[in-house]
Amino acid sequence: MTKETLLQRLDHLNLQSKAKFGILTPQHMVEHLTITLKLSAGRIPTPVFEPNEKQLARKQALLFTDIPFPQGIKAPGLPDTLLELRFPDLETAKTALITSWDAYHLVFQENPSLQTPHPGFGLLNYEEWELFHAKHIDHHLGQFGC
């Protein structure tokens, strides 16, 4: 996914956008994507671990096939309830998402061999994070028809 595509799709998201599935509101979804970008850039401490066979199989299926993220998939470590919003409004949250997008790309541009931990898949390099983010962002924007 390109930044331009992300911006275009975000333009279609507003407070009246209804989720086709899940409990996230538009702003919760944008903030969730922001957190994920920060995590992948190493800005949110995440334990490094060796993934087990099931986690490796899930990584293979989600990153290296055309299989979309399944509806109802739960991110490791997140509660079953909505997190408290961090930003005062949706537009501020969108701006923070784009800032995190840029920072994520810069970190890997400056450190091409960097690997950072994904909470369910273990260490990922830039190419793997790119595959993850493309599917993850598409999944959540699609959740709101964007």
mmCIF file of N, CA, C and O in Angstrom, residues 30-122:
data_model
loop_
_atom_site.group_PDB
_atom_site.id
_atom_site.type_symbol
_atom_site.label_atom_id
_atom_site.label_comp_id
_atom_site.label_asym_id
_atom_site.label_seq_id
_atom_site.Cartn_x
_atom_site.Cartn_y
_atom_site.Cartn_z
ATOM 1 N N VAL A 30 -8.426 3.720 13.517
ATOM 2 C CA VAL A 30 -7.274 4.523 13.096
ATOM 3 C C VAL A 30 -6.193 4.489 14.174
ATOM 4 O O VAL A 30 -5.008 4.321 13.877
ATOM 5 N N GLU A 31 -6.590 4.610 15.420
ATOM 6 C CA GLU A 31 -5.610 4.569 16.510
ATOM 7 C C GLU A 31 -4.961 3.187 16.617
ATOM 8 O O GLU A 31 -3.771 3.071 16.908
ATOM 9 N N HIS A 32 -5.718 2.131 16.346
ATOM 10 C CA HIS A 32 -5.168 0.774 16.340
ATOM 11 C C HIS A 32 -4.095 0.644 15.257
ATOM 12 O O HIS A 32 -3.016 0.086 15.495
ATOM 13 N N LEU A 33 -4.368 1.170 14.072
ATOM 14 C CA LEU A 33 -3.371 1.122 12.997
ATOM 15 C C LEU A 33 -2.123 1.924 13.361
ATOM 16 O O LEU A 33 -1.003 1.510 13.053
ATOM 17 N N THR A 34 -2.313 3.048 14.029
ATOM 18 C CA THR A 34 -1.183 3.874 14.465
ATOM 19 C C THR A 34 -0.299 3.102 15.435
ATOM 20 O O THR A 34 0.932 3.095 15.299
ATOM 21 N N ILE A 35 -0.916 2.442 16.387
ATOM 22 C CA ILE A 35 -0.169 1.651 17.371
ATOM 23 C C ILE A 35 0.621 0.552 16.664
ATOM 24 O O ILE A 35 1.794 0.304 16.978
ATOM 25 N N THR A 36 0.016 -0.090 15.682
ATOM 26 C CA THR A 36 0.690 -1.169 14.968
ATOM 27 C C THR A 36 1.898 -0.652 14.192
ATOM 28 O O THR A 36 2.953 -1.298 14.160
ATOM 29 N N LEU A 37 1.763 0.516 13.571
ATOM 30 C CA LEU A 37 2.906 1.096 12.862
ATOM 31 C C LEU A 37 4.022 1.454 13.842
ATOM 32 O O LEU A 37 5.202 1.210 13.565
ATOM 33 N N LYS A 38 3.659 2.019 14.982
ATOM 34 C CA LYS A 38 4.666 2.349 15.991
ATOM 35 C C LYS A 38 5.355 1.092 16.496
ATOM 36 O O LYS A 38 6.578 1.067 16.679
ATOM 37 N N LEU A 39 4.590 0.037 16.718
ATOM 38 C CA LEU A 39 5.148 -1.232 17.175
ATOM 39 C C LEU A 39 6.151 -1.755 16.154
ATOM 40 O O LEU A 39 7.258 -2.158 16.509
ATOM 41 N N SER A 40 5.786 -1.712 14.881
ATOM 42 C CA SER A 40 6.675 -2.256 13.846
ATOM 43 C C SER A 40 7.947 -1.432 13.688
ATOM 44 O O SER A 40 8.976 -1.960 13.261
ATOM 45 N N ALA A 41 7.871 -0.148 14.021
ATOM 46 C CA ALA A 41 9.054 0.723 13.951
ATOM 47 C C ALA A 41 9.915 0.622 15.203
ATOM 48 O O ALA A 41 10.927 1.309 15.322
ATOM 49 N N GLY A 42 9.514 -0.220 16.154
ATOM 50 C CA GLY A 42 10.274 -0.389 17.382
ATOM 51 C C GLY A 42 10.025 0.696 18.410
ATOM 52 O O GLY A 42 10.776 0.823 19.376
ATOM 53 N N ARG A 43 8.968 1.469 18.233
ATOM 54 C CA ARG A 43 8.671 2.570 19.151
ATOM 55 C C ARG A 43 7.802 2.135 20.332
ATOM 56 O O ARG A 43 7.610 2.905 21.261
ATOM 57 N N ILE A 44 7.276 0.925 20.287
ATOM 58 C CA ILE A 44 6.530 0.355 21.407
ATOM 59 C C ILE A 44 7.242 -0.942 21.782
ATOM 60 O O ILE A 44 7.335 -1.858 20.952
ATOM 61 N N PRO A 45 7.764 -1.010 22.990
ATOM 62 C CA PRO A 45 8.508 -2.216 23.380
ATOM 63 C C PRO A 45 7.625 -3.463 23.288
ATOM 64 O O PRO A 45 6.511 -3.497 23.800
ATOM 65 N N THR A 46 8.145 -4.464 22.607
ATOM 66 C CA THR A 46 7.442 -5.735 22.421
ATOM 67 C C THR A 46 8.443 -6.847 22.677
ATOM 68 O O THR A 46 9.543 -6.819 22.118
ATOM 69 N N PRO A 47 8.081 -7.817 23.499
ATOM 70 C CA PRO A 47 9.028 -8.902 23.791
ATOM 71 C C PRO A 47 9.400 -9.688 22.534
ATOM 72 O O PRO A 47 8.555 -9.942 21.677
ATOM 73 N N VAL A 48 10.660 -10.037 22.446
ATOM 74 C CA VAL A 48 11.130 -10.901 21.368
ATOM 75 C C VAL A 48 10.922 -12.343 21.823
ATOM 76 O O VAL A 48 11.202 -12.687 22.967
ATOM 77 N N PHE A 49 10.403 -13.173 20.928
ATOM 78 C CA PHE A 49 10.175 -14.576 21.246
ATOM 79 C C PHE A 49 10.373 -15.407 19.985
ATOM 80 O O PHE A 49 10.380 -14.880 18.872
ATOM 81 N N GLU A 50 10.526 -16.683 20.188
ATOM 82 C CA GLU A 50 10.643 -17.624 19.077
ATOM 83 C C GLU A 50 9.247 -18.181 18.799
ATOM 84 O O GLU A 50 8.655 -18.832 19.654
ATOM 85 N N PRO A 51 8.673 -17.903 17.607
ATOM 86 C CA PRO A 51 7.314 -18.380 17.330
ATOM 87 C C PRO A 51 7.238 -19.909 17.268
ATOM 88 O O PRO A 51 8.176 -20.561 16.812
ATOM 89 N N ASN A 52 6.118 -20.440 17.754
ATOM 90 C CA ASN A 52 5.910 -21.888 17.689
ATOM 91 C C ASN A 52 5.386 -22.271 16.294
ATOM 92 O O ASN A 52 5.190 -21.410 15.436
ATOM 93 N N GLU A 53 5.158 -23.553 16.078
ATOM 94 C CA GLU A 53 4.729 -24.031 14.755
ATOM 95 C C GLU A 53 3.411 -23.397 14.317
ATOM 96 O O GLU A 53 3.249 -23.036 13.151
ATOM 97 N N LYS A 54 2.464 -23.278 15.227
ATOM 98 C CA LYS A 54 1.164 -22.689 14.901
ATOM 99 C C LYS A 54 1.326 -21.219 14.496
ATOM 100 O O LYS A 54 0.726 -20.754 13.522
ATOM 101 N N GLN A 55 2.149 -20.493 15.228
ATOM 102 C CA GLN A 55 2.389 -19.085 14.907
ATOM 103 C C GLN A 55 3.112 -18.941 13.569
ATOM 104 O O GLN A 55 2.800 -18.049 12.781
ATOM 105 N N LEU A 56 4.063 -19.827 13.298
ATOM 106 C CA LEU A 56 4.768 -19.793 12.016
ATOM 107 C C LEU A 56 3.822 -20.109 10.857
ATOM 108 O O LEU A 56 3.907 -19.494 9.788
ATOM 109 N N ALA A 57 2.904 -21.052 11.071
ATOM 110 C CA ALA A 57 1.926 -21.392 10.035
ATOM 111 C C ALA A 57 0.981 -20.216 9.780
ATOM 112 O O ALA A 57 0.647 -19.900 8.633
ATOM 113 N N ARG A 58 0.567 -19.548 10.839
ATOM 114 C CA ARG A 58 -0.306 -18.373 10.696
ATOM 115 C C ARG A 58 0.434 -17.246 9.976
ATOM 116 O O ARG A 58 -0.110 -16.586 9.101
ATOM 117 N N LYS A 59 1.698 -17.048 10.339
ATOM 118 C CA LYS A 59 2.513 -16.030 9.665
ATOM 119 C C LYS A 59 2.601 -16.339 8.175
ATOM 120 O O LYS A 59 2.408 -15.460 7.331
ATOM 121 N N GLN A 60 2.899 -17.584 7.844
ATOM 122 C CA GLN A 60 3.011 -18.000 6.446
ATOM 123 C C GLN A 60 1.701 -17.730 5.707
ATOM 124 O O GLN A 60 1.702 -17.177 4.610
ATOM 125 N N ALA A 61 0.592 -18.110 6.305
ATOM 126 C CA ALA A 61 -0.716 -17.946 5.652
ATOM 127 C C ALA A 61 -1.097 -16.474 5.498
ATOM 128 O O ALA A 61 -1.589 -16.076 4.444
ATOM 129 N N LEU A 62 -0.869 -15.686 6.531
ATOM 130 C CA LEU A 62 -1.312 -14.289 6.476
ATOM 131 C C LEU A 62 -0.381 -13.399 5.673
ATOM 132 O O LEU A 62 -0.834 -12.453 5.048
ATOM 133 N N LEU A 63 0.911 -13.689 5.683
ATOM 134 C CA LEU A 63 1.845 -12.810 4.985
ATOM 135 C C LEU A 63 2.131 -13.242 3.554
ATOM 136 O O LEU A 63 2.289 -12.385 2.686
ATOM 137 N N PHE A 64 2.203 -14.521 3.310
ATOM 138 C CA PHE A 64 2.741 -14.994 2.031
ATOM 139 C C PHE A 64 1.718 -15.665 1.119
ATOM 140 O O PHE A 64 2.088 -16.384 0.201
ATOM 141 N N THR A 65 0.435 -15.439 1.381
ATOM 142 C CA THR A 65 -0.617 -15.929 0.492
ATOM 143 C C THR A 65 -1.583 -14.777 0.232
ATOM 144 O O THR A 65 -1.464 -13.708 0.839
ATOM 145 N N ASP A 66 -2.538 -15.023 -0.637
ATOM 146 C CA ASP A 66 -3.568 -14.024 -0.928
ATOM 147 C C ASP A 66 -4.722 -14.084 0.066
ATOM 148 O O ASP A 66 -5.699 -13.349 -0.088
ATOM 149 N N ILE A 67 -4.627 -14.949 1.047
ATOM 150 C CA ILE A 67 -5.694 -15.078 2.041
ATOM 151 C C ILE A 67 -5.817 -13.758 2.803
ATOM 152 O O ILE A 67 -4.834 -13.268 3.359
ATOM 153 N N PRO A 68 -7.012 -13.152 2.819
ATOM 154 C CA PRO A 68 -7.182 -11.915 3.587
ATOM 155 C C PRO A 68 -7.229 -12.197 5.085
ATOM 156 O O PRO A 68 -7.448 -13.335 5.500
ATOM 157 N N PHE A 69 -7.031 -11.149 5.856
ATOM 158 C CA PHE A 69 -7.203 -11.291 7.299
ATOM 159 C C PHE A 69 -8.639 -11.728 7.556
ATOM 160 O O PHE A 69 -9.568 -11.111 7.028
ATOM 161 N N PRO A 70 -8.856 -12.751 8.363
ATOM 162 C CA PRO A 70 -10.229 -13.178 8.642
ATOM 163 C C PRO A 70 -10.952 -12.181 9.551
ATOM 164 O O PRO A 70 -10.336 -11.574 10.427
ATOM 165 N N GLN A 71 -12.234 -12.009 9.304
ATOM 166 C CA GLN A 71 -13.034 -11.173 10.201
ATOM 167 C C GLN A 71 -13.031 -11.828 11.569
ATOM 168 O O GLN A 71 -13.101 -13.041 11.694
ATOM 169 N N GLY A 72 -12.918 -10.998 12.595
ATOM 170 C CA GLY A 72 -12.944 -11.509 13.952
ATOM 171 C C GLY A 72 -11.603 -11.969 14.484
ATOM 172 O O GLY A 72 -11.511 -12.390 15.631
ATOM 173 N N ILE A 73 -10.548 -11.878 13.668
ATOM 174 C CA ILE A 73 -9.222 -12.241 14.156
ATOM 175 C C ILE A 73 -8.853 -11.279 15.284
ATOM 176 O O ILE A 73 -9.156 -10.095 15.226
ATOM 177 N N LYS A 74 -8.266 -11.795 16.341
ATOM 178 C CA LYS A 74 -7.940 -10.971 17.501
ATOM 179 C C LYS A 74 -6.431 -10.778 17.574
ATOM 180 O O LYS A 74 -5.676 -11.738 17.472
ATOM 181 N N ALA A 75 -6.034 -9.530 17.731
ATOM 182 C CA ALA A 75 -4.613 -9.220 17.862
ATOM 183 C C ALA A 75 -4.099 -9.734 19.203
ATOM 184 O O ALA A 75 -4.768 -9.580 20.228
ATOM 185 N N PRO A 76 -2.912 -10.343 19.207
ATOM 186 C CA PRO A 76 -2.355 -10.846 20.463
ATOM 187 C C PRO A 76 -2.168 -9.717 21.478
ATOM 188 O O PRO A 76 -1.700 -8.638 21.140
ATOM 189 N N GLY A 77 -2.583 -9.975 22.702
ATOM 190 C CA GLY A 77 -2.346 -9.026 23.778
ATOM 191 C C GLY A 77 -3.387 -7.932 23.934
ATOM 192 O O GLY A 77 -3.304 -7.134 24.866
ATOM 193 N N LEU A 78 -4.368 -7.865 23.046
ATOM 194 C CA LEU A 78 -5.387 -6.823 23.172
ATOM 195 C C LEU A 78 -6.588 -7.341 23.958
ATOM 196 O O LEU A 78 -6.973 -8.506 23.815
ATOM 197 N N PRO A 79 -7.216 -6.474 24.761
ATOM 198 C CA PRO A 79 -8.397 -6.900 25.512
ATOM 199 C C PRO A 79 -9.606 -7.060 24.586
ATOM 200 O O PRO A 79 -9.570 -6.654 23.420
ATOM 201 N N ASP A 80 -10.678 -7.636 25.109
ATOM 202 C CA ASP A 80 -11.909 -7.819 24.336
ATOM 203 C C ASP A 80 -12.759 -6.548 24.305
ATOM 204 O O ASP A 80 -13.818 -6.537 23.681
ATOM 205 N N THR A 81 -12.304 -5.514 24.990
ATOM 206 C CA THR A 81 -13.027 -4.247 25.023
ATOM 207 C C THR A 81 -12.217 -3.178 24.299
ATOM 208 O O THR A 81 -11.023 -3.361 24.038
ATOM 209 N N LEU A 82 -12.861 -2.075 23.984
ATOM 210 C CA LEU A 82 -12.179 -0.986 23.292
ATOM 211 C C LEU A 82 -11.162 -0.313 24.202
ATOM 212 O O LEU A 82 -11.417 -0.112 25.394
ATOM 213 N N LEU A 83 -10.028 0.043 23.628
ATOM 214 C CA LEU A 83 -9.029 0.811 24.365
ATOM 215 C C LEU A 83 -9.513 2.257 24.494
ATOM 216 O O LEU A 83 -10.311 2.728 23.676
ATOM 217 N N GLU A 84 -9.010 2.940 25.474
ATOM 218 C CA GLU A 84 -9.342 4.354 25.636
ATOM 219 C C GLU A 84 -8.734 5.139 24.468
ATOM 220 O O GLU A 84 -7.596 4.887 24.062
ATOM 221 N N LEU A 85 -9.498 6.070 23.924
ATOM 222 C CA LEU A 85 -9.005 6.882 22.816
ATOM 223 C C LEU A 85 -7.874 7.787 23.290
ATOM 224 O O LEU A 85 -7.920 8.331 24.390
ATOM 225 N N ARG A 86 -6.863 7.957 22.442
ATOM 226 C CA ARG A 86 -5.704 8.775 22.780
ATOM 227 C C ARG A 86 -5.786 10.179 22.191
ATOM 228 O O ARG A 86 -5.108 11.076 22.651
ATOM 229 N N PHE A 87 -6.567 10.334 21.140
ATOM 230 C CA PHE A 87 -6.628 11.615 20.438
ATOM 231 C C PHE A 87 -8.001 12.250 20.604
ATOM 232 O O PHE A 87 -8.995 11.553 20.788
ATOM 233 N N PRO A 88 -8.064 13.583 20.532
ATOM 234 C CA PRO A 88 -9.329 14.268 20.803
ATOM 235 C C PRO A 88 -10.395 14.061 19.731
ATOM 236 O O PRO A 88 -11.589 14.203 20.014
ATOM 237 N N ASP A 89 -9.986 13.714 18.495
ATOM 238 C CA ASP A 89 -10.971 13.548 17.422
ATOM 239 C C ASP A 89 -10.375 12.696 16.311
ATOM 240 O O ASP A 89 -9.171 12.402 16.294
ATOM 241 N N LEU A 90 -11.227 12.323 15.376
ATOM 242 C CA LEU A 90 -10.820 11.442 14.283
ATOM 243 C C LEU A 90 -9.772 12.085 13.389
ATOM 244 O O LEU A 90 -8.816 11.423 12.968
ATOM 245 N N GLU A 91 -9.907 13.360 13.091
ATOM 246 C CA GLU A 91 -8.947 14.015 12.193
ATOM 247 C C GLU A 91 -7.548 14.055 12.806
ATOM 248 O O GLU A 91 -6.551 13.837 12.111
ATOM 249 N N THR A 92 -7.466 14.304 14.106
ATOM 250 C CA THR A 92 -6.173 14.277 14.793
ATOM 251 C C THR A 92 -5.597 12.867 14.765
ATOM 252 O O THR A 92 -4.390 12.679 14.561
ATOM 253 N N ALA A 93 -6.454 11.864 14.943
ATOM 254 C CA ALA A 93 -6.006 10.469 14.891
ATOM 255 C C ALA A 93 -5.485 10.123 13.495
ATOM 256 O O ALA A 93 -4.474 9.428 13.361
ATOM 257 N N LYS A 94 -6.158 10.606 12.450
ATOM 258 C CA LYS A 94 -5.695 10.360 11.076
ATOM 259 C C LYS A 94 -4.314 10.984 10.852
ATOM 260 O O LYS A 94 -3.436 10.368 10.231
ATOM 261 N N THR A 95 -4.118 12.187 11.357
ATOM 262 C CA THR A 95 -2.820 12.856 11.221
ATOM 263 C C THR A 95 -1.733 12.057 11.936
ATOM 264 O O THR A 95 -0.632 11.872 11.408
ATOM 265 N N ALA A 96 -2.044 11.550 13.118
ATOM 266 C CA ALA A 96 -1.082 10.730 13.864
ATOM 267 C C ALA A 96 -0.762 9.441 13.106
ATOM 268 O O ALA A 96 0.387 8.978 13.114
ATOM 269 N N LEU A 97 -1.754 8.883 12.438
ATOM 270 C CA LEU A 97 -1.514 7.672 11.644
ATOM 271 C C LEU A 97 -0.522 7.951 10.524
ATOM 272 O O LEU A 97 0.433 7.192 10.324
ATOM 273 N N ILE A 98 -0.693 9.043 9.825
ATOM 274 C CA ILE A 98 0.211 9.383 8.721
ATOM 275 C C ILE A 98 1.610 9.697 9.256
ATOM 276 O O ILE A 98 2.616 9.296 8.655
ATOM 277 N N THR A 99 1.689 10.361 10.392
ATOM 278 C CA THR A 99 2.987 10.631 11.020
ATOM 279 C C THR A 99 3.681 9.313 11.361
ATOM 280 O O THR A 99 4.885 9.148 11.112
ATOM 281 N N SER A 100 2.933 8.359 11.901
ATOM 282 C CA SER A 100 3.506 7.050 12.239
ATOM 283 C C SER A 100 3.889 6.271 10.989
ATOM 284 O O SER A 100 4.891 5.549 10.984
ATOM 285 N N TRP A 101 3.113 6.415 9.926
ATOM 286 C CA TRP A 101 3.446 5.793 8.633
ATOM 287 C C TRP A 101 4.816 6.271 8.159
ATOM 288 O O TRP A 101 5.677 5.485 7.794
ATOM 289 N N ASP A 102 4.987 7.596 8.181
ATOM 290 C CA ASP A 102 6.257 8.178 7.732
ATOM 291 C C ASP A 102 7.413 7.735 8.624
ATOM 292 O O ASP A 102 8.491 7.397 8.129
ATOM 293 N N ALA A 103 7.215 7.736 9.932
ATOM 294 C CA ALA A 103 8.268 7.350 10.871
ATOM 295 C C ALA A 103 8.651 5.880 10.688
ATOM 296 O O ALA A 103 9.840 5.533 10.734
ATOM 297 N N TYR A 104 7.666 5.032 10.478
ATOM 298 C CA TYR A 104 7.922 3.604 10.239
ATOM 299 C C TYR A 104 8.817 3.422 9.016
ATOM 300 O O TYR A 104 9.822 2.708 9.065
ATOM 301 N N HIS A 105 8.467 4.077 7.922
ATOM 302 C CA HIS A 105 9.270 3.931 6.706
ATOM 303 C C HIS A 105 10.678 4.490 6.891
ATOM 304 O O HIS A 105 11.651 3.904 6.400
ATOM 305 N N LEU A 106 10.802 5.584 7.605
ATOM 306 C CA LEU A 106 12.110 6.200 7.838
ATOM 307 C C LEU A 106 13.017 5.286 8.660
ATOM 308 O O LEU A 106 14.203 5.135 8.358
ATOM 309 N N VAL A 107 12.465 4.658 9.693
ATOM 310 C CA VAL A 107 13.255 3.758 10.536
ATOM 311 C C VAL A 107 13.879 2.649 9.694
ATOM 312 O O VAL A 107 15.069 2.344 9.822
ATOM 313 N N PHE A 108 13.072 2.056 8.805
ATOM 314 C CA PHE A 108 13.605 0.960 7.991
ATOM 315 C C PHE A 108 14.476 1.464 6.848
ATOM 316 O O PHE A 108 15.388 0.758 6.409
ATOM 317 N N GLN A 109 14.231 2.678 6.397
ATOM 318 C CA GLN A 109 15.101 3.270 5.377
ATOM 319 C C GLN A 109 16.498 3.497 5.956
ATOM 320 O O GLN A 109 17.504 3.240 5.305
ATOM 321 N N GLU A 110 16.540 3.944 7.201
ATOM 322 C CA GLU A 110 17.821 4.208 7.866
ATOM 323 C C GLU A 110 18.483 2.940 8.376
ATOM 324 O O GLU A 110 19.691 2.919 8.613
ATOM 325 N N ASN A 111 17.694 1.874 8.572
ATOM 326 C CA ASN A 111 18.202 0.604 9.110
ATOM 327 C C ASN A 111 17.630 -0.555 8.294
ATOM 328 O O ASN A 111 16.766 -1.291 8.783
ATOM 329 N N PRO A 112 18.090 -0.744 7.051
ATOM 330 C CA PRO A 112 17.471 -1.735 6.163
ATOM 331 C C PRO A 112 17.478 -3.168 6.684
ATOM 332 O O PRO A 112 16.615 -3.963 6.313
ATOM 333 N N SER A 113 18.412 -3.514 7.542
ATOM 334 C CA SER A 113 18.465 -4.894 8.048
ATOM 335 C C SER A 113 17.734 -5.053 9.386
ATOM 336 O O SER A 113 17.742 -6.146 9.964
ATOM 337 N N LEU A 114 17.095 -4.006 9.850
ATOM 338 C CA LEU A 114 16.381 -4.053 11.130
ATOM 339 C C LEU A 114 15.278 -5.099 11.114
ATOM 340 O O LEU A 114 14.583 -5.269 10.115
ATOM 341 N N GLN A 115 15.133 -5.791 12.232
ATOM 342 C CA GLN A 115 14.003 -6.689 12.474
ATOM 343 C C GLN A 115 13.384 -6.269 13.790
ATOM 344 O O GLN A 115 14.106 -6.013 14.766
ATOM 345 N N THR A 116 12.069 -6.170 13.823
ATOM 346 C CA THR A 116 11.364 -5.799 15.048
ATOM 347 C C THR A 116 10.307 -6.859 15.344
ATOM 348 O O THR A 116 9.784 -7.499 14.418
ATOM 349 N N PRO A 117 9.978 -7.047 16.629
ATOM 350 C CA PRO A 117 9.069 -8.132 16.982
ATOM 351 C C PRO A 117 7.591 -7.811 16.714
ATOM 352 O O PRO A 117 7.094 -6.743 17.067
ATOM 353 N N HIS A 118 6.928 -8.754 16.094
ATOM 354 C CA HIS A 118 5.474 -8.765 15.957
ATOM 355 C C HIS A 118 4.962 -9.627 17.112
ATOM 356 O O HIS A 118 5.555 -10.686 17.394
ATOM 357 N N PRO A 119 3.891 -9.225 17.792
ATOM 358 C CA PRO A 119 3.456 -9.979 18.980
ATOM 359 C C PRO A 119 2.941 -11.396 18.698
ATOM 360 O O PRO A 119 2.827 -12.187 19.629
ATOM 361 N N GLY A 120 2.665 -11.724 17.453
ATOM 362 C CA GLY A 120 2.205 -13.070 17.152
ATOM 363 C C GLY A 120 3.108 -13.865 16.236
ATOM 364 O O GLY A 120 2.970 -15.082 16.130
ATOM 365 N N PHE A 121 4.036 -13.191 15.561
ATOM 366 C CA PHE A 121 4.858 -13.852 14.552
ATOM 367 C C PHE A 121 6.349 -13.848 14.867
ATOM 368 O O PHE A 121 7.136 -14.431 14.127
ATOM 369 N N GLY A 122 6.766 -13.161 15.912
ATOM 370 C CA GLY A 122 8.191 -13.038 16.198
ATOM 371 C C GLY A 122 8.804 -11.920 15.374
ATOM 372 O O GLY A 122 8.118 -10.999 14.922
#
